[in-house]
Short mmCIF file of C-alpha atoms in Angstrom, two decimals:
data_model
loop_
_atom_site.label_atom_id
_atom_site.label_comp_id
_atom_site.label_asym_id
_atom_site.label_seq_id
_atom_site.Cartn_x
_atom_site.Cartn_y
_atom_site.Cartn_z
CA MET A 1 -39.99 -17.09 70.37
CA ILE A 2 -39.77 -13.47 70.80
CA ILE A 3 -41.97 -11.65 68.19
CA TYR A 4 -40.63 -8.38 67.09
CA GLU A 5 -40.48 -6.01 64.05
CA PRO A 6 -36.92 -6.20 62.56
CA ASN A 7 -35.11 -2.88 61.98
CA LYS A 8 -37.76 -0.87 64.12
CA ASN A 9 -37.58 0.40 67.59
CA TRP A 10 -33.85 -0.08 67.97
CA PHE A 11 -33.72 1.74 71.39
CA ARG A 12 -36.55 -0.31 72.81
CA ASP A 13 -34.91 -3.46 71.69
CA ILE A 14 -31.71 -2.33 73.27
CA TRP A 15 -33.54 -1.40 76.44
CA ASN A 16 -34.74 -4.96 76.67
CA LEU A 17 -31.11 -5.93 77.47
CA THR A 18 -31.88 -4.83 81.09
CA THR A 19 -34.07 -7.86 81.42
CA SER A 20 -31.75 -10.00 79.35
CA TRP A 21 -31.10 -13.61 80.56
CA THR A 22 -27.76 -13.52 78.64
CA ILE A 23 -26.82 -10.29 80.44
CA ARG A 24 -27.73 -11.75 83.87
CA LYS A 25 -25.88 -15.00 83.33
CA ILE A 26 -22.65 -13.34 82.08
CA ILE A 27 -22.56 -10.31 84.42
CA ASN A 28 -20.76 -12.15 87.26
CA GLY A 29 -18.00 -13.40 84.78
CA VAL A 30 -17.67 -9.77 83.30
CA LEU A 31 -17.62 -8.29 86.95
CA LEU A 32 -14.90 -10.95 87.87
CA VAL A 33 -12.65 -10.17 84.81
CA GLY A 34 -13.05 -6.40 85.50
CA VAL A 35 -11.93 -7.00 89.07
CA LEU A 36 -8.89 -8.83 87.95
CA ALA A 37 -8.01 -6.41 85.34
CA THR A 38 -8.26 -3.79 88.06
CA VAL A 39 -5.89 -5.68 90.31
CA ILE A 40 -3.35 -6.25 87.45
CA CYS A 41 -3.49 -2.60 86.22
CA SER A 42 -3.04 -1.34 89.82
CA VAL A 43 0.00 -3.71 90.44
CA PHE A 44 1.63 -2.57 87.17
CA TYR A 45 0.95 1.10 88.12
CA HIS A 46 2.09 0.80 91.64
CA PHE A 47 5.29 -0.91 90.92
CA ASP A 48 5.82 0.84 87.68
CA ILE A 49 5.84 -2.49 85.71
CA VAL A 50 5.86 -2.40 81.80
CA PRO A 51 4.35 -5.78 80.63
CA LEU A 52 6.45 -7.42 77.99
CA LEU A 53 3.38 -8.75 76.09
CA ASN A 54 2.37 -6.82 72.91
CA SER A 55 -1.14 -6.10 72.09
CA SER A 56 -0.43 -7.33 68.47
CA ILE A 57 -0.24 -10.92 69.99
CA PHE A 58 -3.79 -10.64 71.24
CA SER A 59 -4.97 -9.27 68.01
CA LEU A 60 -3.87 -12.46 66.32
CA LEU A 61 -5.33 -14.74 69.16
CA GLY A 62 -8.64 -12.52 68.73
CA ILE A 63 -8.76 -13.29 65.07
CA VAL A 64 -8.46 -17.08 65.76
CA LEU A 65 -11.07 -16.93 68.65
CA SER A 66 -13.42 -14.80 66.23
CA ILE A 67 -13.17 -17.53 63.51
CA LEU A 68 -14.11 -20.15 66.12
CA LEU A 69 -17.15 -18.29 67.53
CA VAL A 70 -18.42 -17.43 63.97
CA PHE A 71 -18.31 -21.23 63.24
CA ARG A 72 -20.10 -21.80 66.58
CA THR A 73 -22.72 -19.33 66.08
CA THR A 74 -23.23 -20.32 62.35
CA THR A 75 -23.57 -23.97 63.39
CA ALA A 76 -25.95 -23.17 66.04
CA TYR A 77 -28.18 -21.13 63.71
CA ASP A 78 -28.20 -23.78 61.16
CA ARG A 79 -29.62 -26.24 63.57
CA TRP A 80 -32.25 -23.64 64.54
CA TRP A 81 -33.17 -22.89 60.96
CA GLU A 82 -33.25 -26.66 60.08
CA GLY A 83 -35.68 -27.16 62.89
CA ARG A 84 -37.87 -24.23 61.50
CA LYS A 85 -37.84 -25.73 57.99
CA GLN A 86 -38.97 -29.15 59.39
CA TRP A 87 -41.78 -27.65 61.10
CA GLY A 88 -42.71 -25.69 58.00
CA ASP A 89 -42.76 -28.94 56.07
CA LEU A 90 -45.01 -30.36 58.67
CA VAL A 91 -47.48 -27.51 58.36
CA ASN A 92 -47.57 -27.97 54.44
CA ASN A 93 -47.75 -31.76 54.54
CA THR A 94 -50.60 -31.94 57.15
CA ARG A 95 -52.74 -29.42 55.35
CA THR A 96 -52.18 -31.44 52.08
CA LEU A 97 -52.85 -34.62 53.97
CA ALA A 98 -56.05 -33.11 55.37
CA VAL A 99 -57.26 -31.81 51.88
CA ILE A 100 -56.66 -35.09 50.07
CA LEU A 101 -58.61 -37.04 52.77
CA HIS A 102 -61.39 -34.62 52.77
CA ALA A 103 -61.72 -34.81 48.93
CA CYS A 104 -61.31 -38.69 48.84
CA LEU A 105 -63.44 -39.78 51.91
CA PRO A 106 -67.08 -40.51 51.17
CA LYS A 107 -69.29 -37.22 51.86
CA THR A 108 -71.10 -39.10 54.52
CA ASP A 109 -68.18 -40.37 56.44
CA ASP A 110 -67.99 -37.59 58.98
CA ALA A 111 -66.64 -40.09 61.64
CA SER A 112 -63.39 -40.65 59.85
CA ARG A 113 -62.97 -37.02 59.02
CA MET A 114 -63.33 -36.12 62.64
CA TYR A 115 -60.89 -38.99 63.54
CA PHE A 116 -58.22 -37.89 61.05
CA ALA A 117 -58.60 -34.20 62.30
CA ARG A 118 -58.00 -35.19 65.79
CA GLN A 119 -55.14 -37.55 65.20
CA ILE A 120 -53.26 -35.17 62.77
CA SER A 121 -53.70 -32.47 65.38
CA ASN A 122 -52.58 -34.79 68.26
CA PHE A 123 -49.53 -35.93 66.18
CA CYS A 124 -48.18 -32.33 66.07
CA ILE A 125 -49.00 -31.68 69.70
CA ALA A 126 -47.20 -35.02 70.72
CA LEU A 127 -44.17 -34.06 68.54
CA ARG A 128 -43.92 -30.62 70.22
CA ASP A 129 -44.04 -32.25 73.61
CA HIS A 130 -41.89 -35.24 72.58
CA LEU A 131 -39.00 -32.76 71.71
CA ARG A 132 -39.39 -31.06 75.08
CA LYS A 133 -39.72 -33.07 78.26
CA GLY A 134 -42.22 -35.80 77.18
CA VAL A 135 -45.89 -36.04 76.03
CA LYS A 136 -48.55 -35.28 78.37
CA ARG A 137 -51.83 -37.02 77.64
CA GLU A 138 -53.89 -34.24 78.83
CA GLU A 139 -52.55 -32.05 76.12
CA LEU A 140 -54.17 -34.34 73.35
CA ILE A 141 -57.54 -33.85 71.93
CA ASP A 142 -60.35 -36.04 72.76
CA VAL A 143 -58.49 -39.15 73.53
CA PRO A 144 -60.90 -42.22 74.00
CA ALA A 145 -60.31 -44.42 77.13
CA GLU A 146 -59.00 -47.46 75.18
CA GLU A 147 -56.73 -45.39 73.10
CA GLY A 148 -55.55 -43.44 76.02
CA GLU A 149 -54.46 -46.67 77.65
CA ALA A 150 -52.63 -47.67 74.60
CA LEU A 151 -50.82 -44.29 74.61
CA GLY A 152 -49.87 -44.78 78.13
CA ARG A 153 -48.06 -48.08 77.24
CA VAL A 154 -46.10 -46.90 74.30
CA GLN A 155 -42.76 -45.11 74.70
CA HIS A 156 -42.94 -43.20 71.52
CA VAL A 157 -46.29 -41.27 71.36
CA PRO A 158 -45.85 -39.55 68.10
CA ASN A 159 -44.83 -42.67 66.29
CA TYR A 160 -47.92 -44.51 67.73
CA ILE A 161 -50.28 -41.68 66.60
CA ALA A 162 -48.77 -41.82 62.99
CA TYR A 163 -49.47 -45.57 63.09
CA LEU A 164 -53.07 -44.92 64.11
CA ILE A 165 -53.63 -42.57 61.19
CA TYR A 166 -52.14 -44.96 58.51
CA ASP A 167 -54.06 -47.94 60.17
CA ARG A 168 -57.41 -46.03 59.82
CA MET A 169 -56.35 -45.29 56.18
CA GLN A 170 -55.64 -49.00 55.52
CA THR A 171 -58.90 -49.86 57.03
CA ILE A 172 -61.02 -47.47 54.94
CA TYR A 173 -59.19 -48.66 51.89
CA LYS A 174 -59.78 -52.21 52.49
CA ALA A 175 -63.42 -51.33 53.00
CA GLY A 176 -63.33 -49.77 49.44
CA ALA A 177 -63.93 -46.12 50.39
CA LEU A 178 -60.43 -45.21 49.12
CA THR A 179 -58.98 -46.25 45.88
CA GLU A 180 -55.44 -47.43 45.14
CA ALA A 181 -54.83 -44.03 43.46
CA ASP A 182 -56.09 -42.33 46.78
CA MET A 183 -53.53 -44.19 48.80
CA ILE A 184 -50.70 -43.48 46.36
CA ASN A 185 -51.59 -39.77 46.80
CA LEU A 186 -51.82 -40.08 50.56
CA LYS A 187 -48.62 -42.14 51.43
CA PRO A 188 -46.09 -39.48 50.66
CA HIS A 189 -47.63 -36.96 52.91
CA HIS A 190 -48.01 -39.62 55.64
CA GLN A 191 -44.51 -40.65 55.22
CA SER A 192 -43.44 -36.91 55.71
CA LEU A 193 -44.70 -37.19 59.38
CA PHE A 194 -41.97 -39.65 59.95
CA ASP A 195 -39.51 -37.65 58.06
CA VAL A 196 -40.06 -34.50 60.07
CA LEU A 197 -40.08 -36.67 63.37
CA GLY A 198 -36.68 -38.26 62.48
CA ALA A 199 -35.07 -35.04 61.47
CA CYS A 200 -36.11 -33.02 64.74
CA GLU A 201 -35.05 -35.96 66.78
CA ARG A 202 -31.55 -35.83 64.95
CA ILE A 203 -31.25 -32.22 65.79
CA LYS A 204 -32.49 -32.72 69.37
CA LYS A 205 -30.21 -35.77 70.21
CA THR A 206 -26.97 -34.63 68.44
CA PRO A 207 -25.65 -31.59 70.30
CA ILE A 208 -22.47 -29.72 69.53
CA PRO A 209 -19.66 -32.07 70.55
CA PHE A 210 -18.65 -31.50 74.16
CA SER A 211 -15.07 -31.17 73.67
CA TYR A 212 -15.56 -28.42 71.13
CA SER A 213 -17.96 -26.60 73.37
CA VAL A 214 -15.68 -26.76 76.35
CA TYR A 215 -12.63 -25.74 74.17
CA ILE A 216 -14.18 -22.55 73.23
CA LYS A 217 -15.27 -21.66 76.75
CA VAL A 218 -11.63 -22.37 77.99
CA PHE A 219 -10.20 -20.25 75.11
CA ILE A 220 -12.60 -17.33 75.86
CA SER A 221 -11.81 -17.50 79.67
CA LEU A 222 -8.04 -17.52 79.29
CA TYR A 223 -8.22 -14.88 76.51
CA GLY A 224 -10.23 -12.59 78.95
CA LEU A 225 -7.83 -13.30 81.78
CA MET A 226 -4.70 -12.47 79.83
CA LEU A 227 -6.13 -9.49 78.03
CA PRO A 228 -4.83 -6.91 80.83
CA PHE A 229 -1.32 -7.97 80.18
CA GLY A 230 -1.39 -7.12 76.45
CA LEU A 231 -3.49 -3.92 76.72
CA TYR A 232 -2.00 -2.12 79.82
CA LYS A 233 1.15 -0.91 77.93
CA ASP A 234 -1.03 0.89 75.27
CA PHE A 235 -4.19 1.91 77.23
CA GLY A 236 -3.22 2.06 80.76
CA PHE A 237 -6.30 1.99 83.09
CA TYR A 238 -8.58 2.17 80.08
CA THR A 239 -7.64 -1.57 80.01
CA ILE A 240 -10.23 -2.28 82.65
CA PRO A 241 -13.33 -1.23 80.72
CA LEU A 242 -11.81 -2.64 77.34
CA THR A 243 -11.20 -6.00 78.91
CA MET A 244 -14.73 -6.22 80.30
CA PHE A 245 -16.26 -5.18 76.93
CA ILE A 246 -14.40 -7.60 74.91
CA PHE A 247 -15.03 -10.57 77.24
CA PHE A 248 -18.64 -9.53 77.39
CA ALA A 249 -19.02 -9.56 73.63
CA MET A 250 -17.27 -12.93 73.30
CA ILE A 251 -18.95 -14.96 75.92
CA GLY A 252 -22.30 -13.40 74.86
CA LEU A 253 -22.00 -14.74 71.54
CA GLU A 254 -21.13 -18.29 73.00
CA LEU A 255 -24.12 -18.23 75.31
CA MET A 256 -26.52 -17.19 72.45
CA ALA A 257 -25.11 -20.05 70.39
CA GLN A 258 -25.65 -22.38 73.26
CA GLU A 259 -29.33 -21.28 73.63
CA ILE A 260 -30.41 -21.62 69.94
CA GLU A 261 -28.49 -24.97 69.29
CA ASP A 262 -31.47 -26.76 70.81
CA PRO A 263 -34.44 -24.95 69.20
CA PHE A 264 -37.41 -27.06 70.47
CA GLY A 265 -37.36 -26.02 74.25
CA LEU A 266 -38.96 -23.26 76.12
CA ASP A 267 -36.22 -20.58 75.91
CA CYS A 268 -37.62 -17.31 74.51
CA ASN A 269 -35.60 -17.65 71.17
CA ASP A 270 -36.65 -21.24 70.68
CA LEU A 271 -39.01 -22.08 67.88
CA PRO A 272 -42.67 -21.48 68.60
CA THR A 273 -43.51 -25.16 68.14
CA GLY A 274 -46.56 -24.85 70.37
CA ASP A 275 -48.05 -22.03 68.10
CA ILE A 276 -47.22 -23.87 64.99
CA ALA A 277 -49.09 -27.02 66.53
CA LEU A 278 -52.09 -24.84 67.32
CA THR A 279 -52.05 -23.43 63.82
CA ILE A 280 -52.06 -26.99 62.25
CA ARG A 281 -54.79 -27.98 64.55
CA LYS A 282 -56.85 -24.90 63.42
CA ASN A 283 -56.16 -25.51 59.76
CA VAL A 284 -56.91 -29.24 59.94
CA PHE A 285 -60.17 -29.01 61.61
CA GLU A 286 -61.35 -26.17 59.22
CA ILE A 287 -60.55 -28.47 56.22
CA LEU A 288 -61.95 -31.70 57.49
CA GLU A 289 -64.81 -30.73 59.76
CA ASN A 290 -65.57 -27.35 58.15
CA ARG A 291 -65.46 -25.68 61.38
CA SER A 292 -63.15 -23.17 62.94
CA VAL A 293 -60.98 -23.82 66.10
CA LYS A 294 -60.40 -20.68 68.32
CA GLU A 295 -56.82 -19.59 67.87
CA THR A 296 -54.86 -19.59 70.96
CA THR A 297 -51.10 -19.11 71.87
CA SER A 298 -48.72 -21.26 73.73
CA GLY A 299 -46.41 -18.22 74.48
CA GLY A 300 -45.73 -16.71 77.95
CA ILE A 301 -44.31 -19.83 79.54
CA TYR A 302 -40.59 -19.45 78.61
CA SER A 303 -38.01 -20.69 81.13
CA LYS A 304 -36.20 -17.55 80.86
CA VAL A 305 -36.06 -14.32 78.79
CA PHE A 306 -33.47 -13.10 76.34
#
């Protein structure tokens, strides 16, 4: 995720467009529309043709297309923001789970504290990678050989780690080190791990319907190709830059919506799930083991820039 100060350094932010992935991806399409607009305007001028289409028709079509694009970008942002809220809930509930465990466990049970600190941290790291391209065992913290073999056999690593956390809680409860009241307090926060996991999987595995996405792309393309026929009568050769600018604005909105609708990847505008997982790790170890973990960052490995 790009970290910046809102409403500051406007010109520097605009200058970043020169390295924009969005610009580089749509520049060929904008240039193609510009070439076609140039050819159409040249034919109209050379043969003294006055197109019959009126610009008001394209104004109406533009309104319809704008409504579709607003819905598209709003839906994409809702998915992005829902993902951020889920990871915010994960931060809150893992901290609370760690605090309750630290308060309820026997003062001498350092082994269980270390176990829970490691597993809660590993759940967040596994969830981060699960929502990307799969969990890498080497990314997890201090995995014993036996546990590593079990993780290698399961297909859903976050689910298994959540099970290990609850299994250890039950073992301690049956040994009498946790009371029934302690378990009642712990269960909702443990359940929240599954709630966040399920909500994030729902976002990840339910993209915008393909037909809707394709329809908008076709509509934008046809609108951009037909614009010169509606603008030439009123604007002459100014139709060329106008067509390119309008097409650039519309296709840019579509591409930005396409990028943020899957908020868990490595695009620069995706959620900083890696940094959030590291923050949780730092907080949990500080609570349960009373030691700090050096804060690092997972940034700098984006698949593309804005």
